[in-house]
Amino acid sequence: MTPAVWVRRGGLSTLAFGLPMVLVFALFSWWPILRSVVMSLQQTNFIVTEWVGVENFARVLADPLLGRAAWNTVQFILWSVAIGFPTPILLAVFIAELRRTRAFASVLAYLPVIVPPVVAVLLWKNFYHPSESGLFNTVLGWLGVGPLAWLNDGDLAVPAIIVEATWAGFGTATVIYLATLMTIRTELYEAAEIDGASILRRFWHITLPQMRGTLLIMFLLQVIGVFQLFTEPYIMTGGGPENRTVTVMMLIYRYAFVSGDYGRATALSLLLAAALAVLSAAYLWATRRWSQS
């Protein structure tokens, strides 16, 4: 194709509209990534900069708190998979069964999402108050249990934080699952009902297989999101008790804004990004056959 033909076919106007978008995207998305790669090889406080090579990576890997933060993050993921992943699925299935009040129920399910994250976390932190006046301890008091030190107990803090994070974020996942459910042909359920299939069998043999593409993507996005968990443990526990809720993201924050060690913070950020890239690639490779069947 000659340049004249390319111009006549609208190539110039396409370039005029597309180039600013590409430049803005590169400036705000790709340039920070490239800059962080350079910064991870430097010792800098943004005033004095010194080239240190891979020393920042070595210092990160030698930090005894890294293993604790990584294990805590894995625990958050496990609790999130156990609590946060099935909750919006079941809620979406329940809402899909509603006829007249489906739209109203969808709005109610989505309401927690519009609450500002910091407000939601502070609200739940008050619910988890360790005294008998805390909401959950008041309910447990009616049953003759407690009070429990929800956020001050190392065994309770992680699931307590995940419950709050699930409440704050399940609305979006519920709406996505509900939209997927609405695309499933009703003839499948009608045929199953004629064959005498129970609700559980219809859910297992029709609903879940029809939603597998969405489920696979949502599971991966949830795991990536929990890997980057920061606001909830930072506000609710500050990483305590005894560093039991310190996550990798909190460790990055401490490197950068507590110690002022931006090189080490970016080094750990790149290690986290690499881990997520490898995990995502392995997950997509392992599930490619199931997602395409």
mmCIF file of C-alpha atoms in Angstrom:
data_model
loop_
_atom_site.group_PDB
_atom_site.id
_atom_site.type_symbol
_atom_site.label_atom_id
_atom_site.label_comp_id
_atom_site.label_asym_id
_atom_site.label_seq_id
_atom_site.Cartn_x
_atom_site.Cartn_y
_atom_site.Cartn_z
ATOM 1 C CA MET A 1 0.000 0.000 0.000
ATOM 2 C CA THR A 2 1.435 3.331 -1.060
ATOM 3 C CA PRO A 3 1.362 6.358 1.299
ATOM 4 C CA ALA A 4 -1.160 8.081 -0.967
ATOM 5 C CA VAL A 5 -3.537 5.133 -0.773
ATOM 6 C CA TRP A 6 -3.011 4.922 2.996
ATOM 7 C CA VAL A 7 -3.995 8.617 3.338
ATOM 8 C CA ARG A 8 -7.060 8.220 1.086
ATOM 9 C CA ARG A 9 -8.274 5.274 3.178
ATOM 10 C CA GLY A 10 -8.273 7.376 6.336
ATOM 11 C CA GLY A 11 -4.912 6.339 7.743
ATOM 12 C CA LEU A 12 -3.946 9.916 8.576
ATOM 13 C CA SER A 13 -7.130 10.611 10.549
ATOM 14 C CA THR A 14 -6.759 7.274 12.362
ATOM 15 C CA LEU A 15 -3.221 8.229 13.321
ATOM 16 C CA ALA A 16 -4.343 11.696 14.452
ATOM 17 C CA PHE A 17 -6.981 10.225 16.768
ATOM 18 C CA GLY A 18 -4.965 7.213 17.959
ATOM 19 C CA LEU A 19 -1.532 8.719 18.539
ATOM 20 C CA PRO A 20 -2.492 10.993 21.493
ATOM 21 C CA MET A 21 -4.154 8.056 23.224
ATOM 22 C CA VAL A 22 -1.091 5.859 22.719
ATOM 23 C CA LEU A 23 1.228 8.613 23.974
ATOM 24 C CA VAL A 24 -0.880 9.258 27.099
ATOM 25 C CA PHE A 25 -1.113 5.535 27.798
ATOM 26 C CA ALA A 26 2.640 5.119 27.377
ATOM 27 C CA LEU A 27 3.378 8.132 29.587
ATOM 28 C CA PHE A 28 1.158 7.109 32.500
ATOM 29 C CA SER A 29 1.304 3.312 32.203
ATOM 30 C CA TRP A 30 4.531 2.125 30.622
ATOM 31 C CA TRP A 31 6.934 4.914 31.618
ATOM 32 C CA PRO A 32 6.408 4.359 35.398
ATOM 33 C CA ILE A 33 7.108 0.655 34.880
ATOM 34 C CA LEU A 34 10.333 1.356 33.000
ATOM 35 C CA ARG A 35 11.292 3.992 35.582
ATOM 36 C CA SER A 36 10.732 1.518 38.423
ATOM 37 C CA VAL A 37 13.091 -0.971 36.758
ATOM 38 C CA VAL A 38 15.811 1.692 36.768
ATOM 39 C CA MET A 39 15.003 2.779 40.331
ATOM 40 C CA SER A 40 15.223 -0.809 41.600
ATOM 41 C CA LEU A 41 18.912 -0.719 40.666
ATOM 42 C CA GLN A 42 19.546 2.549 42.486
ATOM 43 C CA GLN A 43 19.829 3.771 46.065
ATOM 44 C CA THR A 44 17.860 6.997 46.009
ATOM 45 C CA ASN A 45 15.937 9.428 48.170
ATOM 46 C CA PHE A 46 15.038 11.540 45.077
ATOM 47 C CA ILE A 47 17.792 14.017 46.024
ATOM 48 C CA VAL A 48 20.899 11.842 46.007
ATOM 49 C CA THR A 49 20.994 8.826 43.691
ATOM 50 C CA GLU A 50 23.603 6.078 43.633
ATOM 51 C CA TRP A 51 23.791 3.091 41.284
ATOM 52 C CA VAL A 52 23.885 -0.143 43.362
ATOM 53 C CA GLY A 53 23.004 -2.834 40.805
ATOM 54 C CA VAL A 54 21.131 -5.833 42.216
ATOM 55 C CA GLU A 55 21.959 -4.974 45.823
ATOM 56 C CA ASN A 56 18.367 -3.870 46.473
ATOM 57 C CA PHE A 57 17.074 -7.288 45.388
ATOM 58 C CA ALA A 58 19.628 -9.006 47.644
ATOM 59 C CA ARG A 59 18.584 -6.866 50.611
ATOM 60 C CA VAL A 60 14.915 -7.618 49.970
ATOM 61 C CA LEU A 61 15.518 -11.373 49.809
ATOM 62 C CA ALA A 62 17.634 -11.188 52.982
ATOM 63 C CA ASP A 63 14.896 -9.421 54.944
ATOM 64 C CA PRO A 64 13.549 -11.907 57.530
ATOM 65 C CA LEU A 65 10.171 -10.157 57.416
ATOM 66 C CA LEU A 66 9.709 -11.017 53.712
ATOM 67 C CA GLY A 67 8.957 -14.665 54.485
ATOM 68 C CA ARG A 68 6.437 -13.618 57.130
ATOM 69 C CA ALA A 69 4.749 -11.168 54.729
ATOM 70 C CA ALA A 70 4.662 -13.754 51.911
ATOM 71 C CA TRP A 71 3.129 -16.405 54.183
ATOM 72 C CA ASN A 72 0.587 -13.891 55.512
ATOM 73 C CA THR A 73 -0.350 -12.998 51.933
ATOM 74 C CA VAL A 74 -0.819 -16.693 51.113
ATOM 75 C CA GLN A 75 -3.083 -17.022 54.155
ATOM 76 C CA PHE A 76 -5.125 -14.040 52.984
ATOM 77 C CA ILE A 77 -5.482 -15.710 49.568
ATOM 78 C CA LEU A 78 -6.595 -19.025 51.078
ATOM 79 C CA TRP A 79 -9.189 -17.335 53.267
ATOM 80 C CA SER A 80 -10.324 -15.222 50.331
ATOM 81 C CA VAL A 81 -10.795 -18.312 48.151
ATOM 82 C CA ALA A 82 -12.742 -20.016 50.949
ATOM 83 C CA ILE A 83 -14.958 -17.033 51.830
ATOM 84 C CA GLY A 84 -14.760 -14.357 49.183
ATOM 85 C CA PHE A 85 -14.929 -16.471 46.031
ATOM 86 C CA PRO A 86 -18.086 -18.565 46.586
ATOM 87 C CA THR A 87 -20.089 -15.807 48.318
ATOM 88 C CA PRO A 88 -20.888 -13.681 45.198
ATOM 89 C CA ILE A 89 -21.565 -16.840 43.149
ATOM 90 C CA LEU A 90 -24.172 -18.106 45.588
ATOM 91 C CA LEU A 91 -25.655 -14.638 45.972
ATOM 92 C CA ALA A 92 -25.908 -14.202 42.200
ATOM 93 C CA VAL A 93 -27.652 -17.573 41.858
ATOM 94 C CA PHE A 94 -30.089 -16.575 44.612
ATOM 95 C CA ILE A 95 -30.820 -13.200 42.991
ATOM 96 C CA ALA A 96 -31.274 -14.866 39.586
ATOM 97 C CA GLU A 97 -34.042 -16.990 41.084
ATOM 98 C CA LEU A 98 -35.954 -13.879 42.127
ATOM 99 C CA ARG A 99 -38.531 -12.675 39.626
ATOM 100 C CA ARG A 100 -40.071 -9.384 40.707
ATOM 101 C CA THR A 101 -37.414 -8.138 43.094
ATOM 102 C CA ARG A 102 -34.280 -9.094 41.101
ATOM 103 C CA ALA A 103 -33.367 -5.499 40.221
ATOM 104 C CA PHE A 104 -33.897 -4.303 43.803
ATOM 105 C CA ALA A 105 -31.814 -7.187 45.185
ATOM 106 C CA SER A 106 -29.038 -6.386 42.701
ATOM 107 C CA VAL A 107 -28.952 -2.796 43.933
ATOM 108 C CA LEU A 108 -28.780 -3.942 47.556
ATOM 109 C CA ALA A 109 -25.947 -6.347 46.727
ATOM 110 C CA TYR A 110 -23.985 -3.580 45.013
ATOM 111 C CA LEU A 111 -24.497 -0.949 47.744
ATOM 112 C CA PRO A 112 -21.343 -1.826 49.778
ATOM 113 C CA VAL A 113 -19.203 -1.107 46.717
ATOM 114 C CA ILE A 114 -20.162 2.578 46.718
ATOM 115 C CA VAL A 115 -19.057 3.028 50.330
ATOM 116 C CA PRO A 116 -15.591 4.658 50.321
ATOM 117 C CA PRO A 117 -13.006 1.958 51.188
ATOM 118 C CA VAL A 118 -11.543 3.820 54.172
ATOM 119 C CA VAL A 119 -15.017 4.463 55.601
ATOM 120 C CA ALA A 120 -15.934 0.796 55.185
ATOM 121 C CA VAL A 121 -12.742 -0.354 56.896
ATOM 122 C CA LEU A 122 -13.212 2.035 59.822
ATOM 123 C CA LEU A 123 -16.832 0.922 60.144
ATOM 124 C CA TRP A 124 -15.834 -2.736 60.364
ATOM 125 C CA LYS A 125 -12.988 -1.921 62.698
ATOM 126 C CA ASN A 126 -15.606 -0.530 65.058
ATOM 127 C CA PHE A 127 -17.684 -3.695 64.585
ATOM 128 C CA TYR A 128 -14.616 -5.739 65.609
ATOM 129 C CA HIS A 129 -13.996 -3.687 68.756
ATOM 130 C CA PRO A 130 -12.566 -6.084 71.375
ATOM 131 C CA SER A 131 -14.747 -4.773 74.203
ATOM 132 C CA GLU A 132 -18.212 -6.080 74.983
ATOM 133 C CA SER A 133 -19.672 -3.000 73.275
ATOM 134 C CA GLY A 134 -18.384 -4.096 69.862
ATOM 135 C CA LEU A 135 -21.151 -5.198 67.500
ATOM 136 C CA PHE A 136 -19.930 -8.768 66.998
ATOM 137 C CA ASN A 137 -19.005 -9.205 70.652
ATOM 138 C CA THR A 138 -22.460 -7.942 71.614
ATOM 139 C CA VAL A 139 -24.056 -10.628 69.426
ATOM 140 C CA LEU A 140 -21.707 -13.269 70.830
ATOM 141 C CA GLY A 141 -22.572 -12.039 74.339
ATOM 142 C CA TRP A 142 -26.220 -12.907 73.693
ATOM 143 C CA LEU A 143 -25.026 -16.480 73.024
ATOM 144 C CA GLY A 144 -22.799 -16.509 76.100
ATOM 145 C CA VAL A 145 -19.571 -16.422 74.073
ATOM 146 C CA GLY A 146 -16.662 -14.012 74.137
ATOM 147 C CA PRO A 147 -15.785 -11.239 74.011
ATOM 148 C CA LEU A 148 -13.191 -11.991 71.341
ATOM 149 C CA ALA A 149 -10.159 -9.847 70.499
ATOM 150 C CA TRP A 150 -10.910 -10.034 66.767
ATOM 151 C CA LEU A 151 -8.122 -7.866 65.403
ATOM 152 C CA ASN A 152 -5.721 -8.405 68.304
ATOM 153 C CA ASP A 153 -5.721 -12.190 67.964
ATOM 154 C CA GLY A 154 -3.281 -13.526 65.364
ATOM 155 C CA ASP A 155 -5.587 -16.429 64.476
ATOM 156 C CA LEU A 156 -8.698 -14.256 64.060
ATOM 157 C CA ALA A 157 -7.253 -11.142 62.440
ATOM 158 C CA VAL A 158 -6.706 -12.603 58.948
ATOM 159 C CA PRO A 159 -10.212 -14.106 58.492
ATOM 160 C CA ALA A 160 -11.736 -10.999 60.107
ATOM 161 C CA ILE A 161 -10.032 -8.765 57.538
ATOM 162 C CA ILE A 162 -11.077 -11.060 54.680
ATOM 163 C CA VAL A 163 -14.709 -10.937 55.811
ATOM 164 C CA GLU A 164 -14.596 -7.134 55.623
ATOM 165 C CA ALA A 165 -12.872 -7.214 52.218
ATOM 166 C CA THR A 166 -15.452 -9.698 50.943
ATOM 167 C CA TRP A 167 -18.323 -7.494 52.122
ATOM 168 C CA ALA A 168 -16.772 -4.442 50.483
ATOM 169 C CA GLY A 169 -16.097 -6.089 47.131
ATOM 170 C CA PHE A 170 -18.608 -8.863 46.515
ATOM 171 C CA GLY A 171 -21.141 -6.500 44.905
ATOM 172 C CA THR A 172 -19.145 -6.085 41.699
ATOM 173 C CA ALA A 173 -18.513 -9.821 41.362
ATOM 174 C CA THR A 174 -22.176 -10.541 42.058
ATOM 175 C CA VAL A 175 -23.316 -8.247 39.235
ATOM 176 C CA ILE A 176 -20.834 -9.889 36.817
ATOM 177 C CA TYR A 177 -21.971 -13.392 37.796
ATOM 178 C CA LEU A 178 -25.599 -12.319 37.547
ATOM 179 C CA ALA A 179 -25.040 -10.989 34.024
ATOM 180 C CA THR A 180 -23.468 -14.322 33.088
ATOM 181 C CA LEU A 181 -26.373 -16.236 34.593
ATOM 182 C CA MET A 182 -28.834 -14.224 32.499
ATOM 183 C CA THR A 183 -27.127 -15.507 29.323
ATOM 184 C CA ILE A 184 -27.736 -19.180 30.180
ATOM 185 C CA ARG A 185 -30.568 -20.594 28.082
ATOM 186 C CA THR A 186 -33.658 -21.323 30.183
ATOM 187 C CA GLU A 187 -34.360 -24.418 28.051
ATOM 188 C CA LEU A 188 -31.497 -26.181 29.841
ATOM 189 C CA TYR A 189 -33.124 -25.673 33.239
ATOM 190 C CA GLU A 190 -36.578 -26.583 31.927
ATOM 191 C CA ALA A 191 -35.254 -29.842 30.466
ATOM 192 C CA ALA A 192 -33.475 -30.620 33.744
ATOM 193 C CA GLU A 193 -36.654 -29.950 35.736
ATOM 194 C CA ILE A 194 -38.611 -32.309 33.471
ATOM 195 C CA ASP A 195 -35.951 -34.965 34.156
ATOM 196 C CA GLY A 196 -36.444 -34.400 37.890
ATOM 197 C CA ALA A 197 -33.087 -32.768 38.593
ATOM 198 C CA SER A 198 -32.862 -31.093 41.995
ATOM 199 C CA ILE A 199 -31.713 -27.500 42.480
ATOM 200 C CA LEU A 200 -28.243 -28.658 43.522
ATOM 201 C CA ARG A 201 -27.894 -30.920 40.471
ATOM 202 C CA ARG A 202 -29.014 -28.085 38.169
ATOM 203 C CA PHE A 203 -26.495 -25.786 39.828
ATOM 204 C CA TRP A 204 -23.676 -28.323 39.537
ATOM 205 C CA HIS A 205 -24.377 -29.664 36.031
ATOM 206 C CA ILE A 206 -25.761 -26.563 34.278
ATOM 207 C CA THR A 207 -24.960 -23.339 36.120
ATOM 208 C CA LEU A 208 -21.310 -23.930 36.969
ATOM 209 C CA PRO A 209 -20.295 -25.362 33.533
ATOM 210 C CA GLN A 210 -22.051 -22.496 31.747
ATOM 211 C CA MET A 211 -20.204 -19.981 33.931
ATOM 212 C CA ARG A 212 -16.750 -21.591 33.793
ATOM 213 C CA GLY A 213 -15.182 -18.918 31.557
ATOM 214 C CA THR A 214 -16.285 -16.132 33.902
ATOM 215 C CA LEU A 215 -15.357 -18.157 36.985
ATOM 216 C CA LEU A 216 -11.823 -18.750 35.736
ATOM 217 C CA ILE A 217 -11.181 -15.077 35.043
ATOM 218 C CA MET A 218 -12.811 -13.878 38.267
ATOM 219 C CA PHE A 219 -10.790 -16.360 40.321
ATOM 220 C CA LEU A 220 -7.551 -15.120 38.809
ATOM 221 C CA LEU A 221 -8.518 -11.471 39.308
ATOM 222 C CA GLN A 222 -9.436 -12.157 42.930
ATOM 223 C CA VAL A 223 -6.111 -13.849 43.660
ATOM 224 C CA ILE A 224 -4.239 -10.945 42.047
ATOM 225 C CA GLY A 225 -6.337 -8.477 44.053
ATOM 226 C CA VAL A 226 -5.571 -10.227 47.347
ATOM 227 C CA PHE A 227 -1.870 -10.289 46.476
ATOM 228 C CA GLN A 228 -2.130 -6.483 46.469
ATOM 229 C CA LEU A 229 -4.123 -6.248 49.713
ATOM 230 C CA PHE A 230 -3.075 -3.162 51.655
ATOM 231 C CA THR A 231 -5.795 -0.784 52.855
ATOM 232 C CA GLU A 232 -7.652 -3.229 55.094
ATOM 233 C CA PRO A 233 -4.699 -4.609 57.133
ATOM 234 C CA TYR A 234 -2.994 -1.213 57.192
ATOM 235 C CA ILE A 235 -5.983 0.540 58.776
ATOM 236 C CA MET A 236 -7.433 -2.287 60.839
ATOM 237 C CA THR A 237 -4.287 -3.772 62.399
ATOM 238 C CA GLY A 238 -1.266 -1.869 61.101
ATOM 239 C CA GLY A 239 0.287 -5.267 60.385
ATOM 240 C CA GLY A 240 -0.149 -6.599 63.929
ATOM 241 C CA PRO A 241 -0.437 -8.488 66.093
ATOM 242 C CA GLU A 242 3.235 -9.550 65.928
ATOM 243 C CA ASN A 243 3.348 -8.943 62.144
ATOM 244 C CA ARG A 244 0.671 -11.616 61.599
ATOM 245 C CA THR A 245 -1.187 -9.396 59.086
ATOM 246 C CA VAL A 246 1.760 -7.763 57.343
ATOM 247 C CA THR A 247 1.320 -8.291 53.598
ATOM 248 C CA VAL A 248 3.824 -7.891 50.786
ATOM 249 C CA MET A 249 2.196 -4.589 49.836
ATOM 250 C CA MET A 250 2.558 -3.332 53.407
ATOM 251 C CA LEU A 251 6.221 -4.295 53.322
ATOM 252 C CA ILE A 252 6.642 -2.252 50.125
ATOM 253 C CA TYR A 253 4.943 0.674 51.858
ATOM 254 C CA ARG A 254 7.269 0.391 54.885
ATOM 255 C CA TYR A 255 10.355 0.300 52.668
ATOM 256 C CA ALA A 256 9.275 3.393 50.732
ATOM 257 C CA PHE A 257 7.471 5.641 53.204
ATOM 258 C CA VAL A 258 8.744 4.529 56.625
ATOM 259 C CA SER A 259 12.389 3.764 55.819
ATOM 260 C CA GLY A 260 12.631 6.052 52.774
ATOM 261 C CA ASP A 261 14.314 3.192 50.882
ATOM 262 C CA TYR A 262 12.670 3.634 47.479
ATOM 263 C CA GLY A 263 15.140 1.375 45.676
ATOM 264 C CA ARG A 264 14.302 -1.587 47.883
ATOM 265 C CA ALA A 265 10.571 -0.797 47.598
ATOM 266 C CA THR A 266 10.677 -0.850 43.801
ATOM 267 C CA ALA A 267 12.801 -4.021 43.850
ATOM 268 C CA LEU A 268 10.153 -5.806 45.920
ATOM 269 C CA SER A 269 7.425 -4.359 43.672
ATOM 270 C CA LEU A 270 9.123 -5.873 40.620
ATOM 271 C CA LEU A 271 9.516 -9.220 42.378
ATOM 272 C CA LEU A 272 5.803 -9.146 43.204
ATOM 273 C CA ALA A 273 4.925 -8.241 39.604
ATOM 274 C CA ALA A 274 7.115 -11.073 38.303
ATOM 275 C CA ALA A 275 5.493 -13.540 40.705
ATOM 276 C CA LEU A 276 2.020 -12.456 39.586
ATOM 277 C CA ALA A 277 3.000 -12.726 35.912
ATOM 278 C CA VAL A 278 4.345 -16.259 36.378
ATOM 279 C CA LEU A 279 1.313 -17.259 38.458
ATOM 280 C CA SER A 280 -1.112 -15.841 35.869
ATOM 281 C CA ALA A 281 0.667 -17.538 32.965
ATOM 282 C CA ALA A 282 0.733 -20.887 34.789
ATOM 283 C CA TYR A 283 -2.928 -20.563 35.756
ATOM 284 C CA LEU A 284 -4.053 -19.695 32.219
ATOM 285 C CA TRP A 285 -1.949 -22.546 30.808
ATOM 286 C CA ALA A 286 -3.333 -25.047 33.335
ATOM 287 C CA THR A 287 -6.950 -24.036 32.733
ATOM 288 C CA ARG A 288 -6.844 -23.368 28.967
ATOM 289 C CA ARG A 289 -8.443 -26.703 28.083
ATOM 290 C CA TRP A 290 -11.262 -26.348 30.628
ATOM 291 C CA SER A 291 -11.997 -22.758 29.569
ATOM 292 C CA GLN A 292 -12.231 -23.748 25.890
ATOM 293 C CA SER A 293 -14.292 -26.924 26.304
#
